[in-house]
Every structure is written in C-alpha cells, then in structure tokens.
Short mmCIF file of C-alpha atoms in Angstrom, two decimals:
data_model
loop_
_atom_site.label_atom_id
_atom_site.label_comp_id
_atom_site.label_asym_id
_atom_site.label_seq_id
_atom_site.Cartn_x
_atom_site.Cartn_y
_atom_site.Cartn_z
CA UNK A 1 -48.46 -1.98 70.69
CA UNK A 2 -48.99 -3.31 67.54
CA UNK A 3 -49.21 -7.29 67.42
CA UNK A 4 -51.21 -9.08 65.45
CA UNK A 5 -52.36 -12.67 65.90
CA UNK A 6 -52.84 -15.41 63.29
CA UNK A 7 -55.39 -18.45 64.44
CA UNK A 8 -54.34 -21.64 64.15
CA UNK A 9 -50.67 -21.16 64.13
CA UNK A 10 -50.97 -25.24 62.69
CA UNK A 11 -53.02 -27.37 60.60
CA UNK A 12 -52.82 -30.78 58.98
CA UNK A 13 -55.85 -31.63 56.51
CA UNK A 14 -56.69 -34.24 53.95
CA UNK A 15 -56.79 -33.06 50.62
CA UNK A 16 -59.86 -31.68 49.23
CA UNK A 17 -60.96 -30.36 52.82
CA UNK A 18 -61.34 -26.42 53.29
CA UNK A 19 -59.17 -24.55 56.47
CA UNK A 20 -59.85 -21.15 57.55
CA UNK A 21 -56.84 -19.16 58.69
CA UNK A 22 -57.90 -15.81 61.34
CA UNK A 23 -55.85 -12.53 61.47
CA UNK A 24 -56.27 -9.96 63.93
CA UNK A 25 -54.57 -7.09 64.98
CA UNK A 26 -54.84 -6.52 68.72
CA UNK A 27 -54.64 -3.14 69.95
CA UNK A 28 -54.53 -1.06 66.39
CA UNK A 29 -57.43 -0.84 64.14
CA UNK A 30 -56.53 -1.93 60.22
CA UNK A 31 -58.57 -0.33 57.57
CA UNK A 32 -55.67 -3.14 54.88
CA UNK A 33 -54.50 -6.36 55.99
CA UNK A 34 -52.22 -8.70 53.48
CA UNK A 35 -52.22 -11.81 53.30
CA UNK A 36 -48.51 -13.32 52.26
CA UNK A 37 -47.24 -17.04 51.31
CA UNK A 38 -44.04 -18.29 52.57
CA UNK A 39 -42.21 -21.47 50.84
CA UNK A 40 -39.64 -23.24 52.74
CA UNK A 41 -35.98 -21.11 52.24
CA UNK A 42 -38.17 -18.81 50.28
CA UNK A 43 -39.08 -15.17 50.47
CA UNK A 44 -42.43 -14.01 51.06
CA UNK A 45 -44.95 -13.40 48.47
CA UNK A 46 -48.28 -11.06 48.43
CA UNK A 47 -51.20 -13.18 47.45
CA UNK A 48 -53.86 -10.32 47.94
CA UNK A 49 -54.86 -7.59 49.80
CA UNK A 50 -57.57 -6.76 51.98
CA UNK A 51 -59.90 -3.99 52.42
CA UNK A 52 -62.09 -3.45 55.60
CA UNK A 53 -65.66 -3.88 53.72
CA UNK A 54 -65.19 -4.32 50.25
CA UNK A 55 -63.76 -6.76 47.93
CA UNK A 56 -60.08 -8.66 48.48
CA UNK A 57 -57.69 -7.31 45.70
CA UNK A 58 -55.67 -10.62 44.32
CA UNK A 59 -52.18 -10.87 43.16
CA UNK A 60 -51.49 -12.11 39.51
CA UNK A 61 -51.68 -15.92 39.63
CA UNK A 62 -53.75 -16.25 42.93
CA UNK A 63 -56.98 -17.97 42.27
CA UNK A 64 -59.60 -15.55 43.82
CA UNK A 65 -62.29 -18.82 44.25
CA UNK A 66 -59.85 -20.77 46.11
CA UNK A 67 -58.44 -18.74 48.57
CA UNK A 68 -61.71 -16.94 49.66
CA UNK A 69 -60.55 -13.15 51.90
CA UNK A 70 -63.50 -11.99 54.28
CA UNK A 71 -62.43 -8.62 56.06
CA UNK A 72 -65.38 -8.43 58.42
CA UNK A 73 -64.18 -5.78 60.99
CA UNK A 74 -61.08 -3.27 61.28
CA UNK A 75 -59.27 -5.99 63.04
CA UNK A 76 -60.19 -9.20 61.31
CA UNK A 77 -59.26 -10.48 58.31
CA UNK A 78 -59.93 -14.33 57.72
CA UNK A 79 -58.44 -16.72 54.61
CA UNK A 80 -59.70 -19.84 53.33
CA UNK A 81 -58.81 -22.51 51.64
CA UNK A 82 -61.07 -24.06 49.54
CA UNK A 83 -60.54 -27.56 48.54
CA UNK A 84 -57.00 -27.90 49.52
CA UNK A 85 -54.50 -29.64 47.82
CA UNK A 86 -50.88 -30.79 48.61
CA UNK A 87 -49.46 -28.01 46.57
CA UNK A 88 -51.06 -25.61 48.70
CA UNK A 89 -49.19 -26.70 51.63
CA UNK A 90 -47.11 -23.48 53.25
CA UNK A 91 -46.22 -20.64 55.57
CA UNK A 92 -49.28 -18.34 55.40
CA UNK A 93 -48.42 -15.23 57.08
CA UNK A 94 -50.89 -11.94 57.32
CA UNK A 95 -50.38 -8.81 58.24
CA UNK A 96 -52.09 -5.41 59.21
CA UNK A 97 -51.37 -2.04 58.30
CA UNK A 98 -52.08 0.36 61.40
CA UNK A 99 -54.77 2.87 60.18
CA UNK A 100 -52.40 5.91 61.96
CA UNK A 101 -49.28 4.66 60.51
CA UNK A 102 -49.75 4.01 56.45
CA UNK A 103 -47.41 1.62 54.90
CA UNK A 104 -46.45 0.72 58.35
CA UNK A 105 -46.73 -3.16 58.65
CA UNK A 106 -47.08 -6.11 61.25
CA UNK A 107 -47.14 -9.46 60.74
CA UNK A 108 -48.79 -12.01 62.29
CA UNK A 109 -46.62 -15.48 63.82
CA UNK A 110 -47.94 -17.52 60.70
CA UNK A 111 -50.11 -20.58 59.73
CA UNK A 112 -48.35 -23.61 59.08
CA UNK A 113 -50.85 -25.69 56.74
CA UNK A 114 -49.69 -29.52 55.34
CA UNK A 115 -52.45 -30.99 53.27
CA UNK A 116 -52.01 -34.65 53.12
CA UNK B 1 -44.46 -4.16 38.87
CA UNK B 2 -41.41 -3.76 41.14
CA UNK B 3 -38.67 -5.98 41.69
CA UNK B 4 -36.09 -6.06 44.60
CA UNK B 5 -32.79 -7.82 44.46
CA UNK B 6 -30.96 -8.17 48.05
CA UNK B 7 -27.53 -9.43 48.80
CA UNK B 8 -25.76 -11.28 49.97
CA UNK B 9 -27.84 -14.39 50.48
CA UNK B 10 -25.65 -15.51 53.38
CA UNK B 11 -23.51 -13.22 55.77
CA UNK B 12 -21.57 -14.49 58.38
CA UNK B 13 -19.67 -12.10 60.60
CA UNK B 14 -17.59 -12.36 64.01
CA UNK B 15 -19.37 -11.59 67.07
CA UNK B 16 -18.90 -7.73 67.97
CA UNK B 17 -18.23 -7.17 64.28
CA UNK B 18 -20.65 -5.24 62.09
CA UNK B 19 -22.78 -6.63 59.18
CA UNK B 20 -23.60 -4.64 55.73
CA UNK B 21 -26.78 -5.86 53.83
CA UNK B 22 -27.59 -4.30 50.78
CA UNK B 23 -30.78 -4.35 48.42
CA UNK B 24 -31.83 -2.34 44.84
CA UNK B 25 -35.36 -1.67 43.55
CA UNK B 26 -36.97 -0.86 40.51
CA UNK B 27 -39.80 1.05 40.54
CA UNK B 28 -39.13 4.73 41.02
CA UNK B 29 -42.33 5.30 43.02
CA UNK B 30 -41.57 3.24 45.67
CA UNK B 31 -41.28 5.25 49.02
CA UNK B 32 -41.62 3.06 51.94
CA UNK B 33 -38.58 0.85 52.68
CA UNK B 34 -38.65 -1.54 55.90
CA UNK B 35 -36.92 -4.06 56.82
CA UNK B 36 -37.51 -7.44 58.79
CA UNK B 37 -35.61 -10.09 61.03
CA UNK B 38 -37.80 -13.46 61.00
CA UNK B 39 -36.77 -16.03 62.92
CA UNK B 40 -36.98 -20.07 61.72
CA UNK B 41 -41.00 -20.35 62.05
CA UNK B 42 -41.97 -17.35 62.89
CA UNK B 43 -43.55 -14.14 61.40
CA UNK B 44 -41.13 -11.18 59.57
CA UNK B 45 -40.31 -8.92 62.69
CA UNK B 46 -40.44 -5.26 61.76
CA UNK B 47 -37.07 -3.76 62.34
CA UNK B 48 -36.60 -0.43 61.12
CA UNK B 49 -38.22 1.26 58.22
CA UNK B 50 -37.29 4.59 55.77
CA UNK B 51 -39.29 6.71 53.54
CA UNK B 52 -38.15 8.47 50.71
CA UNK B 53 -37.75 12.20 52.36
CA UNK B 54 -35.17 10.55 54.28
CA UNK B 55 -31.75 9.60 53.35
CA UNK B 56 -30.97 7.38 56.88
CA UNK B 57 -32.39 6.58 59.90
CA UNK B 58 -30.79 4.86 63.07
CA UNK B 59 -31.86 3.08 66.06
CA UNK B 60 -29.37 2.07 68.44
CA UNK B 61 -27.06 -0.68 66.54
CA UNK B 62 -29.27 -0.72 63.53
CA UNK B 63 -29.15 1.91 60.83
CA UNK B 64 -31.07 1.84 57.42
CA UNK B 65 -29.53 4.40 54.31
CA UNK B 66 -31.64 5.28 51.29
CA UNK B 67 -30.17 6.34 48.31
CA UNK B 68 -33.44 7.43 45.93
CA UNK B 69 -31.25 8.39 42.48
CA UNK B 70 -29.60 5.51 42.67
CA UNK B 71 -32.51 3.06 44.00
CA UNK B 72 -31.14 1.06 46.75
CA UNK B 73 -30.93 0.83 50.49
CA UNK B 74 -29.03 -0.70 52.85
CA UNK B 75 -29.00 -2.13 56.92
CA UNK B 76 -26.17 -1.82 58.81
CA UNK B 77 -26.05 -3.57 61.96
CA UNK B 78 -23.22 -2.74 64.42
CA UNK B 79 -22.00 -4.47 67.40
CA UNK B 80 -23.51 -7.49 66.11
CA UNK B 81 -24.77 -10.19 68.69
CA UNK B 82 -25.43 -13.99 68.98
CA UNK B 83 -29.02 -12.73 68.90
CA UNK B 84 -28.58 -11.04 65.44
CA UNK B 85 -28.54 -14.58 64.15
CA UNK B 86 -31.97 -14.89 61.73
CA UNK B 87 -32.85 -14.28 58.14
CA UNK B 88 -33.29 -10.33 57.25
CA UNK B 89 -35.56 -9.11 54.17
CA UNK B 90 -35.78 -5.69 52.47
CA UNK B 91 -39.04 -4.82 51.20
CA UNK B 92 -40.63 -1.86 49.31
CA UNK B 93 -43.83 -0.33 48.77
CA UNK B 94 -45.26 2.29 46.65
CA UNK B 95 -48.55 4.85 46.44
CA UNK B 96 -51.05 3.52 44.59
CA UNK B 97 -52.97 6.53 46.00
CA UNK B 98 -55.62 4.18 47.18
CA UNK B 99 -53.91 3.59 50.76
CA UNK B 100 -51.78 1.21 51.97
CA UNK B 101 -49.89 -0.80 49.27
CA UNK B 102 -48.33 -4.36 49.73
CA UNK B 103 -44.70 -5.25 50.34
CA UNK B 104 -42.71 -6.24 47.59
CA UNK B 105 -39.80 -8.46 49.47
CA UNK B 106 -36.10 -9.34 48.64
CA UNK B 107 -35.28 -12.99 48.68
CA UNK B 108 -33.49 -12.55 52.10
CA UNK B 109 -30.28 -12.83 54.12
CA UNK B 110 -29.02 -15.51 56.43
CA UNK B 111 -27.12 -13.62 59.09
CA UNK B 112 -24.68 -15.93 60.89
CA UNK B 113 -23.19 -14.42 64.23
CA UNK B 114 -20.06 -16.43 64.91
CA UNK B 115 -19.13 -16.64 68.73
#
C-alpha cells in the first residue's frame, strides 16, 4: 500500500496559460498532502501544505494567487498554475501523509511542466 | 526554520562494498527523520525512516542511526548493489502540534555503484 499518483506526469504550455497538476493517494486516506518543487540537480523544496477542507498553508516566497491548492477530498489534492511563465518551469512533486501513519510520507512520480 | 546539511554530495563505492551517508540538522524539535532514493525522473522513494525515541533502525542492508544530542543521522547501506545507484536525501520534520509537518530536505547524494 501506499502509492500515490500525480496526473499529468508531463506538460508543455505557452506562457501565460494556466495547468492543473492532480495528486491522489490510492489506497490510504490523507487528511495533509505537500506539494514540493524540484529544480534540475536540485533538492526538493516545500512550496505549501495542504489541509483536507480548509485553506493551503504557503511556504515563505510562494505566491499563494499563483499557485492556487484545492484539497477537495482525503485523497485529492490538485495545484495550479496560474498564468505560467518560463521561470515556473520544473519538477512538481506531491505527496500524502497517511492519516494512520503521521509524518509518514509518499510521494507521487512527479509533473514535469516546460512553459514555452 | 530548520536547516539540514548532508554529505557527501557524491559517493562512489565498489560493488559489494558499503556506503556511509551522513546529514546534521538544526532545529532541536525535529523528530521524524526519513530518508529517500529517487531515481533520474522520478518521485523521492521512501526508504527507511527514524523518530527521535529511537537511536537506529535496520532493514535488511539499510540501516538509519540517530544521534539527538548531537543532531545528526546517518544511512548506512551494506552490500551495496548496481541497483543502489540513485540520488539519496535526508529529510526532517518537526511537531508543529497541528499534525503532519512538511519535510525539510538535504541537498542530496549521488550514489555511484561501481561494477
């Protein structure tokens, strides 16, 4: 058990166009799922977190109106981006924390997004 | 906030050989300590994982050590295969009290497996 699923896994765009990016965890329920970015060579970095039902939670320096969190149900989280730009292009990776396993983490495969 | 420094970077290591990777944090109420393998364009692959009422925890050839006073924690991997080959990242994680907290990661470790 315990995979989660990230929807599209890739996704070329023209700049200024908006792309949705789906997380779900599969056979767990997630009250928290993260979202993470991912530059090339780089580490991994928490842009927000996400509550089932209430407000996303943003990092420092993560612009809340561009990259819009829904967390609809206890195993979907979904993350937008709004009016994309060619510096937004990047590995977006989420992941779920199992509600019987706290702190316990699984990422999805990641989103490869290129804005042109 | 916290801040995690692994090393090394790079580790390359003879086939049946063991590897040693080693990572410090900051905060002191950090208490969750996983690690990940993540494969060239994939998604982080949860490994093994600690918490701070444990001092080390093994499964099969991997084994993770915590050391709380002096804030760092290490992977050993024994035995080490082709396979092995990836890039491995210590994380940590604290209690904000509110639930689940997000991973703060190292910048990672190429682990080359030389036949």
């Amino acid at each position: 058990g315990a995979v989660v699923s990230q929807h599209p896994s890739r996704v070329i765009c023209k700049s200024g166009t908006s792309v949705k990016i789906e997380c779900r965890s599969l056979d767990f329920q997630a009250t928290t799922m993260f979202w993470y970015r991912q530059f090339p060579k780089q580490s991994l970095m928490l842009m927000a977190t996400s509550n089932e039902g209430s407000k996303a939670t943003y990092e420092q320096g993560v612009e809340k109106d561009k990259f819009l969190i829904n967390h609809a149900s206890l195993t979907l989280s979904t993350l937008t981006v709004t009016s994309a730009h060619p510096e937004d292009s990047s590995f977006y990776i989420c992941s779920a924390d199992r509600l019987d396993l706290t702190d316990t983490q699984y990422f999805g495969p990641g989103t490869r997004l290129t804005v042109l | 906030g916290e801040n995690v420094e692994q090393h090394p970077s790079t580790l390359s290591v003879q086939e049946g050989d063991s590897a040693v990777i080693k990572c410090t944090y900051s905060d002191s109420a950090s208490n969750y300590f996983p690690w990940y393998k993540q494969e060239l364009g994939k998604g982080p692959q949860l490994i093994i994982d600690i918490r701070s009422n444990v001092g080390e925890k093994k499964d099969q050839r991997i084994a993770v050590t915590l050391n709380k006073t002096a804030k760092h924690f290490s992977l050993h991997i024994t035995e080490t295969q082709p396979e092995d080959s990836a890039v491995y990242f210590c994380a940590a994680s604290g209690d904000s009290g509110g639930g689940a907290d997000g991973l703060t990661f190292g910048k990672g470790t190429h682990l080359i497996i030389q036949p």
